[in-house]
PDB file of C-alpha atoms in Angstrom:
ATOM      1  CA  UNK A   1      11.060   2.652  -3.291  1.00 69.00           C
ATOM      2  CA  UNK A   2      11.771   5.418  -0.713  1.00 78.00           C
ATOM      3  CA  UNK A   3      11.028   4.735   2.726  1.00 83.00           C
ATOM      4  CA  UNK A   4       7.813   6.324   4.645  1.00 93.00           C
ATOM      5  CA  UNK A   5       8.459   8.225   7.899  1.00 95.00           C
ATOM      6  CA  UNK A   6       6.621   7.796  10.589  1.00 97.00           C
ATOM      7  CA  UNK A   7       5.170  11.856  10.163  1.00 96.00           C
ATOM      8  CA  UNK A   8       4.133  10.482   6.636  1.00 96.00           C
ATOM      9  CA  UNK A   9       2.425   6.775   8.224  1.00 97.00           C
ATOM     10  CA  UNK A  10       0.364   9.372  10.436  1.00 97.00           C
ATOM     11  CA  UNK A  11      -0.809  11.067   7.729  1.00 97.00           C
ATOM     12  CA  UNK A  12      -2.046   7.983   5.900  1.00 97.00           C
ATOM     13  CA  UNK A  13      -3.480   5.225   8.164  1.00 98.00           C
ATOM     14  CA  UNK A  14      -6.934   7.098   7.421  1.00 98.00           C
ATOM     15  CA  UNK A  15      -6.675   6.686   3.818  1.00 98.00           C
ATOM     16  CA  UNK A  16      -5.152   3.214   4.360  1.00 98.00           C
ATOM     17  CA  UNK A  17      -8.440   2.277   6.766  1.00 98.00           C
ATOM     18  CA  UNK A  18     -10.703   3.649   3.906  1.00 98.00           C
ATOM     19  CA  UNK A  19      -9.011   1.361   0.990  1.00 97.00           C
ATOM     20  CA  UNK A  20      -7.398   4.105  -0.510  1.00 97.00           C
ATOM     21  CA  UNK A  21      -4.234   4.086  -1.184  1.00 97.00           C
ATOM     22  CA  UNK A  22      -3.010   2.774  -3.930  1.00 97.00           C
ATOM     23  CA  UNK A  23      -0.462  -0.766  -4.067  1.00 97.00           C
ATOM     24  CA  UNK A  24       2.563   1.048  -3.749  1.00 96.00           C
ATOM     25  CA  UNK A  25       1.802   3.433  -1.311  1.00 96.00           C
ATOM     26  CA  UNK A  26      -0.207   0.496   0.928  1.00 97.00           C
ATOM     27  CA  UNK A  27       3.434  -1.497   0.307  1.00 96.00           C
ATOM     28  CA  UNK A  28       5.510   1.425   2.231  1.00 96.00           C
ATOM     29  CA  UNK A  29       2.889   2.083   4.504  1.00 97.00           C
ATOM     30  CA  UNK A  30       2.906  -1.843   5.663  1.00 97.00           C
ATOM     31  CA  UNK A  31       6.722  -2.732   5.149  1.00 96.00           C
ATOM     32  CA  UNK A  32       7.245   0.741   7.782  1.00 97.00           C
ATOM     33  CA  UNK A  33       4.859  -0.892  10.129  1.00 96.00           C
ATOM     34  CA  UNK A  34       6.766  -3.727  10.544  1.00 95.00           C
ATOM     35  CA  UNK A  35       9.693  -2.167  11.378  1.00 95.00           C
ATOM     36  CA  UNK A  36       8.669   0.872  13.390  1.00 96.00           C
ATOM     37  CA  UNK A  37       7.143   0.098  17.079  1.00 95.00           C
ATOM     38  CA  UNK A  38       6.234   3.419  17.214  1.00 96.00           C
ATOM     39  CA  UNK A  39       4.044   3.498  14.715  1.00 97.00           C
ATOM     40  CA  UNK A  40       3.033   0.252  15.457  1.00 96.00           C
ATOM     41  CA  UNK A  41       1.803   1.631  18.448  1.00 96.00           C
ATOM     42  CA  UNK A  42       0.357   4.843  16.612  1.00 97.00           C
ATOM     43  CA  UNK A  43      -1.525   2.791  14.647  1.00 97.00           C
ATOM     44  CA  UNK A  44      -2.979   0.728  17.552  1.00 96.00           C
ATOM     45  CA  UNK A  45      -4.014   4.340  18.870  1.00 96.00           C
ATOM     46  CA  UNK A  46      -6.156   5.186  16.351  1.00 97.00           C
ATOM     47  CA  UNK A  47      -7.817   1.774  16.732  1.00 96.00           C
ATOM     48  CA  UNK A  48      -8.666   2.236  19.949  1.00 95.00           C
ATOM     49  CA  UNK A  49     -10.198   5.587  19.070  1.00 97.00           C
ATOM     50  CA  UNK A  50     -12.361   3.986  16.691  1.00 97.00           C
ATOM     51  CA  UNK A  51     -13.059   1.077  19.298  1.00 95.00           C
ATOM     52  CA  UNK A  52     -14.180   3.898  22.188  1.00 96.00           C
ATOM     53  CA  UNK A  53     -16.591   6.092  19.448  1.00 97.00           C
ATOM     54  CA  UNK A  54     -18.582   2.860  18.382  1.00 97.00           C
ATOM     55  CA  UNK A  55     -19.169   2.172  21.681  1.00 95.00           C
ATOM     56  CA  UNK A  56     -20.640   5.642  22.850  1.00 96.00           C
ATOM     57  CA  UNK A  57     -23.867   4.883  24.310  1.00 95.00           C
ATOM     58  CA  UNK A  58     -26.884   7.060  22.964  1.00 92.00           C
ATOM     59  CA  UNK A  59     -28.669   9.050  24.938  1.00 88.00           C
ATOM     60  CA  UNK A  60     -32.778   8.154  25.786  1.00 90.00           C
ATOM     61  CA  UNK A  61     -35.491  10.143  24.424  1.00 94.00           C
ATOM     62  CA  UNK A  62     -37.011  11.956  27.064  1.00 95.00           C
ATOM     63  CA  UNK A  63     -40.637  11.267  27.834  1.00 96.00           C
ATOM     64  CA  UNK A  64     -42.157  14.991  26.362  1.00 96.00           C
ATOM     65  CA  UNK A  65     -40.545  13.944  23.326  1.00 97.00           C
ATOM     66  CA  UNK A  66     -42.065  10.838  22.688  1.00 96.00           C
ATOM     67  CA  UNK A  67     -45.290  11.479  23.630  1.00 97.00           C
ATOM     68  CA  UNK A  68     -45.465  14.334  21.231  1.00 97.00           C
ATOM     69  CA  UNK A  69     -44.485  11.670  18.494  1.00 97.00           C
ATOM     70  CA  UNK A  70     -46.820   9.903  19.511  1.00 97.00           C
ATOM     71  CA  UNK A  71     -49.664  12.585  19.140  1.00 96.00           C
ATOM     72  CA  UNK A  72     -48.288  13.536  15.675  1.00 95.00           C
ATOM     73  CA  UNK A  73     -48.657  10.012  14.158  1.00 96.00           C
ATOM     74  CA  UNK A  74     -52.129   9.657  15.703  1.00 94.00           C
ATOM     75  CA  UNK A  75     -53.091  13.096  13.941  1.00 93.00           C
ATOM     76  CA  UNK A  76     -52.012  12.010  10.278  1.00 93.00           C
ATOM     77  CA  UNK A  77     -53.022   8.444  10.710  1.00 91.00           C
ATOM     78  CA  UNK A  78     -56.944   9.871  11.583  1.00 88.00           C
ATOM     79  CA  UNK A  79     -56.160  11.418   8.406  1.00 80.00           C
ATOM     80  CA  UNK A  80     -56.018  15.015   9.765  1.00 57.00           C
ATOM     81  CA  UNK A  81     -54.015  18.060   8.656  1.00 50.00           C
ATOM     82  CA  UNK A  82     -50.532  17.903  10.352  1.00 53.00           C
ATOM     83  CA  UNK A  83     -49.426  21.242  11.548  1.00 46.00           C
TER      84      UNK A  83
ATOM     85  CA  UNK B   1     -37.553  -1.301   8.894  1.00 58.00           C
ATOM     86  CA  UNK B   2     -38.809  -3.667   5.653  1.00 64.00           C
ATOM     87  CA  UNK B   3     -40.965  -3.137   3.188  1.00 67.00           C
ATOM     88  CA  UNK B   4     -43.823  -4.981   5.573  1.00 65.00           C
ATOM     89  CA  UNK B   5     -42.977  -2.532   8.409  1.00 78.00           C
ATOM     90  CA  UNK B   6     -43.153   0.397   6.064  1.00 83.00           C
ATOM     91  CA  UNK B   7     -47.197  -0.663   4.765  1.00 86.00           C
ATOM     92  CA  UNK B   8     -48.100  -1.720   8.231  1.00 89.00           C
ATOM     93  CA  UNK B   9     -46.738   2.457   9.239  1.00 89.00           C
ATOM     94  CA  UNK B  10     -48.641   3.665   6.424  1.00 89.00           C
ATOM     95  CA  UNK B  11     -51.699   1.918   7.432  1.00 90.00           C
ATOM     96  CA  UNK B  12     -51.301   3.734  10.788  1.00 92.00           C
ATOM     97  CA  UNK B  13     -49.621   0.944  13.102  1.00 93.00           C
ATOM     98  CA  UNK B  14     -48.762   2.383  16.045  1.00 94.00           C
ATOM     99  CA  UNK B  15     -46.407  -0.296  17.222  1.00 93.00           C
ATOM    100  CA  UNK B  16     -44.584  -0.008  13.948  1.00 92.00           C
ATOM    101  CA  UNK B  17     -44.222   3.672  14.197  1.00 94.00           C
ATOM    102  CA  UNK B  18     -43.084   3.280  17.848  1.00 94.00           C
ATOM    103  CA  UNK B  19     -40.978   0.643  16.975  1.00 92.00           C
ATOM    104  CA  UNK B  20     -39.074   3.471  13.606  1.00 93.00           C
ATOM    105  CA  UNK B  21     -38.889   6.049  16.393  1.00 95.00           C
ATOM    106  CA  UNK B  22     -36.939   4.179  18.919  1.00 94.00           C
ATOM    107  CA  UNK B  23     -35.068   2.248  16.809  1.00 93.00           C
ATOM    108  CA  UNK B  24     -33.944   5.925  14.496  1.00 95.00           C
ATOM    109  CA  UNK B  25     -33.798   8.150  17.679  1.00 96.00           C
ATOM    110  CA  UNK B  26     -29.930   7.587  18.807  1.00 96.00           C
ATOM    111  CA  UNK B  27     -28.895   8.451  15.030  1.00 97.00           C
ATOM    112  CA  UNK B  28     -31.178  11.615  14.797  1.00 98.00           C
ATOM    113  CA  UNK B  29     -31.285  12.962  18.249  1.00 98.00           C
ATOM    114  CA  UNK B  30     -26.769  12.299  17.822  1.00 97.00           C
ATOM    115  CA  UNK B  31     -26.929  14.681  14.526  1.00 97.00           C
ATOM    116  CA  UNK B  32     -29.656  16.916  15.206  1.00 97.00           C
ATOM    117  CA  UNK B  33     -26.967  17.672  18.422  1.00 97.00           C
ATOM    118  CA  UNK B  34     -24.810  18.857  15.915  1.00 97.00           C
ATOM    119  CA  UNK B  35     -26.441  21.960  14.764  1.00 96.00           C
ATOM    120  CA  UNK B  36     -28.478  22.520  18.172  1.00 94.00           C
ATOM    121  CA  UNK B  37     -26.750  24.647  20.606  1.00 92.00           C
ATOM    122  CA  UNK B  38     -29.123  22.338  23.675  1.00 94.00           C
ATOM    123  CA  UNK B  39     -30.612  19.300  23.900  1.00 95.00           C
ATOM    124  CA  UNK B  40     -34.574  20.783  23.554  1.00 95.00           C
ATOM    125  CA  UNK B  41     -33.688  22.282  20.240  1.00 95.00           C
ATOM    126  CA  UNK B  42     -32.804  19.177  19.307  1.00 97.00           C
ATOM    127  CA  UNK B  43     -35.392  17.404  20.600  1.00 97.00           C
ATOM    128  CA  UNK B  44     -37.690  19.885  18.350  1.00 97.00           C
ATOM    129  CA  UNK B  45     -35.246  19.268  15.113  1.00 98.00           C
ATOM    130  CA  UNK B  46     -36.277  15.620  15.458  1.00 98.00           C
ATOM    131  CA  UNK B  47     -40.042  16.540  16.042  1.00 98.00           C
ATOM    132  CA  UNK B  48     -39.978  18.438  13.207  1.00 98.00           C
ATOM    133  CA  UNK B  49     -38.516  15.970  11.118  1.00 98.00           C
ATOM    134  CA  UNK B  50     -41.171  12.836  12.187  1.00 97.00           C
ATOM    135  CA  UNK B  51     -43.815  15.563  11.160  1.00 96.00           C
ATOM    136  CA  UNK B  52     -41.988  15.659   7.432  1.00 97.00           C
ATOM    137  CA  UNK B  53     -41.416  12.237   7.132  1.00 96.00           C
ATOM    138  CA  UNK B  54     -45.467  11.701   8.093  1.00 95.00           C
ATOM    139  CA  UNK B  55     -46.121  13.711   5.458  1.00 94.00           C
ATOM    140  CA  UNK B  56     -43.378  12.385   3.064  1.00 93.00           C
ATOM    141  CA  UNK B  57     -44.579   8.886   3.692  1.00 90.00           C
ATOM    142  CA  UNK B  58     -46.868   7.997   0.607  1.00 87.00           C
ATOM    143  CA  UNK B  59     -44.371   9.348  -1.770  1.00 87.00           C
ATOM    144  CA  UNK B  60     -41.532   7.796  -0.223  1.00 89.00           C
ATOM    145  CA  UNK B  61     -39.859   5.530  -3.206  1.00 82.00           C
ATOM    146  CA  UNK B  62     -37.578   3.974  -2.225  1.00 82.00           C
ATOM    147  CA  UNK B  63     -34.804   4.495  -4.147  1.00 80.00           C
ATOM    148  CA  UNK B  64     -32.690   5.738  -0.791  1.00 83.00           C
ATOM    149  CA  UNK B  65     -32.681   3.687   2.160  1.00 89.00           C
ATOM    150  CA  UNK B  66     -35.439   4.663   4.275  1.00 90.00           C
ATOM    151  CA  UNK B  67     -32.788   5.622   7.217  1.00 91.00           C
ATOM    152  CA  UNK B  68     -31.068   7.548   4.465  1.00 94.00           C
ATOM    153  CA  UNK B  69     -34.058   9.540   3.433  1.00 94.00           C
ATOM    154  CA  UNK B  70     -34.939  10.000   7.130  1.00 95.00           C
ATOM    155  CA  UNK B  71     -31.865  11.033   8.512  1.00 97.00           C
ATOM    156  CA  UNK B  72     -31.546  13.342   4.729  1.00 96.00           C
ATOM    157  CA  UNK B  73     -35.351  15.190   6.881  1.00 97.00           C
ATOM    158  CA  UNK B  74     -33.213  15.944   9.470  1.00 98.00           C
ATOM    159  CA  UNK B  75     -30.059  17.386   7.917  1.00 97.00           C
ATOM    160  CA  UNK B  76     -32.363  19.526   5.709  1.00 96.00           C
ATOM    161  CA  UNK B  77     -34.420  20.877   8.945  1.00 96.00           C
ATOM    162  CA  UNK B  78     -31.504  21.220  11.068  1.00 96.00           C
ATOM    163  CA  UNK B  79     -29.524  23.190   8.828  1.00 94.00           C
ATOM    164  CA  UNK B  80     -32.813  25.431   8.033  1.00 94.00           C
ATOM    165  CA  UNK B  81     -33.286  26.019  11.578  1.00 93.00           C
ATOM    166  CA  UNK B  82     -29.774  26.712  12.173  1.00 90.00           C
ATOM    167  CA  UNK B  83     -29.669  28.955   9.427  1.00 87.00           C
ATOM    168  CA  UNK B  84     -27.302  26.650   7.216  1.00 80.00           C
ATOM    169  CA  UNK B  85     -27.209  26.568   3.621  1.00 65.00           C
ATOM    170  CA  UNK B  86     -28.436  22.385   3.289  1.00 58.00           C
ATOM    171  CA  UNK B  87     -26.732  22.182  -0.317  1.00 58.00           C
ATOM    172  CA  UNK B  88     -22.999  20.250   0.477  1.00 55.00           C
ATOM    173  CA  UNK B  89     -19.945  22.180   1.799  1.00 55.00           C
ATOM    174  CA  UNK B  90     -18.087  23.272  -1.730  1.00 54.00           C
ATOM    175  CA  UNK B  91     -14.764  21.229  -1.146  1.00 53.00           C
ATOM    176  CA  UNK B  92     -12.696  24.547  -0.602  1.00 50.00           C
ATOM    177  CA  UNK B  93     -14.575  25.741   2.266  1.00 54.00           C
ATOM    178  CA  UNK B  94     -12.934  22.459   3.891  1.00 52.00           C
ATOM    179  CA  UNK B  95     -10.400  24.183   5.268  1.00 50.00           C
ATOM    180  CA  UNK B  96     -12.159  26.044   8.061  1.00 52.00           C
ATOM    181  CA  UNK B  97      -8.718  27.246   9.462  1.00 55.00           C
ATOM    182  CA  UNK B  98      -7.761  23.470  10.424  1.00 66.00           C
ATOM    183  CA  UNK B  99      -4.942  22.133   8.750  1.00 75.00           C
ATOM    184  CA  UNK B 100      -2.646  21.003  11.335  1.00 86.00           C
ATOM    185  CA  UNK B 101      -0.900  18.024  10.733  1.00 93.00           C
ATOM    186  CA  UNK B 102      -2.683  14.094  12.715  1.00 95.00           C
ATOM    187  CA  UNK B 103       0.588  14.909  15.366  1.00 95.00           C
ATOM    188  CA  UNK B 104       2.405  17.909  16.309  1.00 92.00           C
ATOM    189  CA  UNK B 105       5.659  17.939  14.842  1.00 92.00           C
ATOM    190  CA  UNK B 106       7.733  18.509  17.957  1.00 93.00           C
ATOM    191  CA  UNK B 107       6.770  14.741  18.262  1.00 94.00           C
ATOM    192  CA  UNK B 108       9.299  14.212  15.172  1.00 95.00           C
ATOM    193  CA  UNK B 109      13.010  14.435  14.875  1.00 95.00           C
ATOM    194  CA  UNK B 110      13.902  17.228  12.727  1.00 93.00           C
ATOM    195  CA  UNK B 111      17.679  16.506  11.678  1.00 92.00           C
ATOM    196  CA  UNK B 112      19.682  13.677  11.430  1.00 91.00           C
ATOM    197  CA  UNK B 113      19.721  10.331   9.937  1.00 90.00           C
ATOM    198  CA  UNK B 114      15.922  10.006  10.880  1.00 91.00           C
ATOM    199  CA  UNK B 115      14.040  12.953  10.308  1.00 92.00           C
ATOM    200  CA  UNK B 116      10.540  12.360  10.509  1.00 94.00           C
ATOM    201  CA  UNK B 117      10.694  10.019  12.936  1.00 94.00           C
ATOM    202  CA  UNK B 118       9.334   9.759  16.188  1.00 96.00           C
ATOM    203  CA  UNK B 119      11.495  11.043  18.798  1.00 93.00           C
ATOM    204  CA  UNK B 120      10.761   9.493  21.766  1.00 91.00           C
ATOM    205  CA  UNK B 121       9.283   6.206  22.336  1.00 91.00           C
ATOM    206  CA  UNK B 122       5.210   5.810  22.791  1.00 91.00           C
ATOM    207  CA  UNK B 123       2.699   4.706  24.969  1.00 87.00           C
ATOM    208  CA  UNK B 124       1.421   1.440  24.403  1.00 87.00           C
ATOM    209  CA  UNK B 125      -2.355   1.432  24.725  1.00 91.00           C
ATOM    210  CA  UNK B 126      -2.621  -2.262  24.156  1.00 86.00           C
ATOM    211  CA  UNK B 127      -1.843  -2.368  27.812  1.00 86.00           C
ATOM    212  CA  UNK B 128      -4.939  -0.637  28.398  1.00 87.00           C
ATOM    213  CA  UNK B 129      -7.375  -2.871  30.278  1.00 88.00           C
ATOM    214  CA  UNK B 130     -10.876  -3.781  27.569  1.00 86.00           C
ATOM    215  CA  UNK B 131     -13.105  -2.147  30.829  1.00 89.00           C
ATOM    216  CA  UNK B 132     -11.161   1.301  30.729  1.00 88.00           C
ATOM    217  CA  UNK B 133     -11.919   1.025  27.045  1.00 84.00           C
ATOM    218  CA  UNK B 134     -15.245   0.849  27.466  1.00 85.00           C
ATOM    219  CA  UNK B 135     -15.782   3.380  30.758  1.00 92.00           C
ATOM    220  CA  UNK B 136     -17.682   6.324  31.022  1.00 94.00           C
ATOM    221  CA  UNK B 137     -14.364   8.094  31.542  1.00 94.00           C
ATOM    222  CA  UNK B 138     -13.008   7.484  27.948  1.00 96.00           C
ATOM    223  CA  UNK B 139     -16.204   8.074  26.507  1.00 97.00           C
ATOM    224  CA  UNK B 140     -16.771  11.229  28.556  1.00 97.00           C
ATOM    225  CA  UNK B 141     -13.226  12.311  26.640  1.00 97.00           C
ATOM    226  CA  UNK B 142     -13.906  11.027  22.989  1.00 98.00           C
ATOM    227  CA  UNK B 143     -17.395  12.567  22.796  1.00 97.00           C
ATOM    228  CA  UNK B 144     -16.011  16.022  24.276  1.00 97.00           C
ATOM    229  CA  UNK B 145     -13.822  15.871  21.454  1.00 98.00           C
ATOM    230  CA  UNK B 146     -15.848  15.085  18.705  1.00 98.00           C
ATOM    231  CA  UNK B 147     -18.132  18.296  20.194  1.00 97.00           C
ATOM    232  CA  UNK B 148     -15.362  20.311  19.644  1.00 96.00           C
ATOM    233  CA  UNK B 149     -14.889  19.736  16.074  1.00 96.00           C
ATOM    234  CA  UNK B 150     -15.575  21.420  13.440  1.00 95.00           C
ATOM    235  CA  UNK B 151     -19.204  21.591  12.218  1.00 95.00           C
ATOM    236  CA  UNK B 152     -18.233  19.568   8.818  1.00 95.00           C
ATOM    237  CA  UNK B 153     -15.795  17.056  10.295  1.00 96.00           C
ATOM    238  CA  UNK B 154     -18.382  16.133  13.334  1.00 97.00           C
ATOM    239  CA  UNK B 155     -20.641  15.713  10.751  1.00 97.00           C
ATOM    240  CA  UNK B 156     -18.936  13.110   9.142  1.00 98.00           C
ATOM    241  CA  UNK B 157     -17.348  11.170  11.729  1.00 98.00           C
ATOM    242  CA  UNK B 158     -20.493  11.096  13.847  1.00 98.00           C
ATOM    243  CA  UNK B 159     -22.317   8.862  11.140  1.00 98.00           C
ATOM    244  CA  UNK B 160     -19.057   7.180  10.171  1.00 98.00           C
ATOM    245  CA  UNK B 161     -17.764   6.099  13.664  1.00 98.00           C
ATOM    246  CA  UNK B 162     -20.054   6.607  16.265  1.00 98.00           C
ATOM    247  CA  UNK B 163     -22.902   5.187  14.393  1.00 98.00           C
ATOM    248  CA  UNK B 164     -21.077   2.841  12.127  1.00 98.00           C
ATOM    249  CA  UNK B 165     -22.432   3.819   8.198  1.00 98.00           C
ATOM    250  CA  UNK B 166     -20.672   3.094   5.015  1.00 97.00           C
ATOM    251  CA  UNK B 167     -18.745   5.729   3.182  1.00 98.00           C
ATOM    252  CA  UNK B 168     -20.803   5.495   0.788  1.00 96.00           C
ATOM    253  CA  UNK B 169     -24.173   6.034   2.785  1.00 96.00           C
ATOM    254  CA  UNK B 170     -22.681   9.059   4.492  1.00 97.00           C
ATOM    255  CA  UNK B 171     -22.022  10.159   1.006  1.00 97.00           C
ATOM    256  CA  UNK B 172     -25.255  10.035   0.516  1.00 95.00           C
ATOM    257  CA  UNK B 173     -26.547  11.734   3.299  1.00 96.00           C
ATOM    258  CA  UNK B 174     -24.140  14.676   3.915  1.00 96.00           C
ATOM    259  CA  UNK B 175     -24.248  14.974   0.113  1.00 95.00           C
ATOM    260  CA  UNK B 176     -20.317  14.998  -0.632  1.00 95.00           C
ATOM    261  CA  UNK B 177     -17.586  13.469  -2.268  1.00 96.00           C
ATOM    262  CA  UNK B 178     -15.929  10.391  -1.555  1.00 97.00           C
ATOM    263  CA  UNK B 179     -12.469  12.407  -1.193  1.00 96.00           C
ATOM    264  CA  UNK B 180     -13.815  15.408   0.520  1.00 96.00           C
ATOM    265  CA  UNK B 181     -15.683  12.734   2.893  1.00 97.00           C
ATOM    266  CA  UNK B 182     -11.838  10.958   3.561  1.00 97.00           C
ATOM    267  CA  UNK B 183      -9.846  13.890   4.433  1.00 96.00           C
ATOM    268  CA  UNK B 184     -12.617  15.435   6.506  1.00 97.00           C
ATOM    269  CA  UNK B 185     -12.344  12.002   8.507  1.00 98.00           C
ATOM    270  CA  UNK B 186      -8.920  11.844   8.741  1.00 98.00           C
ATOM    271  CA  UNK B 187      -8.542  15.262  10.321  1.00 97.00           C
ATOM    272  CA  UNK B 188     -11.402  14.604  13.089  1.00 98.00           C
ATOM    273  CA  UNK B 189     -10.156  10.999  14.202  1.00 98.00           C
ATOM    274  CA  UNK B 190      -6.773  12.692  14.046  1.00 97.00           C
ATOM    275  CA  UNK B 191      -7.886  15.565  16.700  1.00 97.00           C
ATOM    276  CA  UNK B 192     -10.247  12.753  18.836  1.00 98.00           C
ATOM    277  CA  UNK B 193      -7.053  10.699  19.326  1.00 98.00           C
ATOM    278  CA  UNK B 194      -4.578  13.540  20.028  1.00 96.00           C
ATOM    279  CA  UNK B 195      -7.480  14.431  22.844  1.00 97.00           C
ATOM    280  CA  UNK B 196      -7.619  10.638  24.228  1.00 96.00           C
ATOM    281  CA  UNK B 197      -3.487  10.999  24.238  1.00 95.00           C
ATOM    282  CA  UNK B 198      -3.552  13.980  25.621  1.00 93.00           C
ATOM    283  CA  UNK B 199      -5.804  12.189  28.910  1.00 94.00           C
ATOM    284  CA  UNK B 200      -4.008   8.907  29.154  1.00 92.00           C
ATOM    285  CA  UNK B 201      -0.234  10.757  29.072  1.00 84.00           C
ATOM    286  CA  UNK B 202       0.555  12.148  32.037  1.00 70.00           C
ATOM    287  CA  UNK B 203       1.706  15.181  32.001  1.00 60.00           C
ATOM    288  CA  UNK B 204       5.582  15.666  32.409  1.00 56.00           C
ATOM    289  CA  UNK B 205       7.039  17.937  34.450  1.00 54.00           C
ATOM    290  CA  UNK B 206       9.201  20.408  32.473  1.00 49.00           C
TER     291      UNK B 206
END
């Protein structure tokens, strides 16, 4: 089984994250990872990546915007046309 | 939102439909960002789209998650109003000039008994403190970058990693394939971590 280099491993780790590679290529990807602190660390990198962008806080609605939410639902719930 | 929330909406309950606005808003106002070029044009995409889904209510089905088929409103009136097609991206208009590799290759050896490999030794950002993780700095950097992408791949990894869906619910929603969905991914986390790298390495003097 020939060896995966690390500009290969970088190349992968999303399809290995998403369950897609298959058992052979998920073998050289892992036995590479053992032995390579670099991509070791590359792979920690990406983590952290995905660690920062689930954390991004969302921004509030401002208060024009929900009160004009507001006055939509009130016109359809009277039962009125909604423009 | 269940299926009691949903009849207690349609029978007009305020504090239902305040509580499907406030609870959607960070996932619509986040996409309807994506095709606005300011934040009161997106404001209006997601007025708009409240107003369809009023009107959609009574025939909603079902047979999508109700966050699906709201969130599918908004792709649909965002693309309108920015004058997108709202069928899928055909899978060779993927490209969109970007197909540089996840890492430059002058961060590879190019000869010798280990080509391919890294050439110098990296950073370790398990070092880096759970608090700078978290700060308004890093964020400030990982959300400029995800800006910056391309239409398509902020598309995808905005609903994938910022707000956390399935593969197969963004599949859903931005109406493409499974394979299209994965390389699309890989290319924008590739470009948001180069720009996080590119902030945390100093640069080095030539």
């Amino acid at each position: 089984m020939r060896e995966m280099n690390c500009n290969e491993l970088v190349e992968r780790v999303t399809d290995c994250l998403e369950d897609a590679l298959n058992p052979e290529e998920l073998a050289r990807l892992l036995d590479h990872l053992q032995v390579c602190q670099g991509c070791d660390s590359y792979f920690n990198e990406v983590l952290v990546t995905l660690k920062v962008m689930s954390n991004l806080p969302a921004k509030p609605m401002s208060p024009e915007l929900e009160a004009n939410l507001l006055a939509i639902y009130h016109d359809w719930a009277e039962g009125g046309v909604v423009a | 939102m269940n299926e009691v929330d949903l009849q207690a909406l349609r029978r007009g309950d305020e504090s239902a439909y305040r509580a499907l606005v406030n609870e959607y808003h960070p996932t619509l106002f986040r996409l309807a960002m994506i095709y606005s070029p300011s934040r009161a044009i997106a404001e209006e995409t997601v007025q708009e789209t409240w107003l369809a889904v009023l009107r959609g209510l009574h025939g909603f089905a079902g047979r999508s998650s109700l966050r699906t088929w709201i969130c599918r409103i908004l792709v649909n009136v965002a693309r309108r109003r920015a004058g997108l097609e709202s069928r899928s991206v055909p899978f060779a208009a993927l490209e969109e000039g970007d197909d540089a590799p996840a890492v430059s290759a002058d961060q590879f050896l190019t000869s010798g008994p280990f080509v391919g490999h890294w050439n110098s030794e990296r950073d370790d950002w398990s070092r880096l403190p759970e608090d700078r993780m978290l700060s308004q700095e890093l964020q400030g950097v990982v959300a400029e970058a995800i800006d910056k992408l391309p239409r398509t791949q902020r598309e995808v990894i905005t609903m994938r990693d910022v707000e956390g869906w399935t593969a197969p619910e963004v599949s859903e929603l931005l109406r493409i394939e499974a394979g299209h969905q994965r390389v699309l991914l890989h290319r924008a986390r590739s470009r948001v971590r180069q720009a996080l790298e590119s902030y945390l390495t100093p640069a080095v003097p030539a």
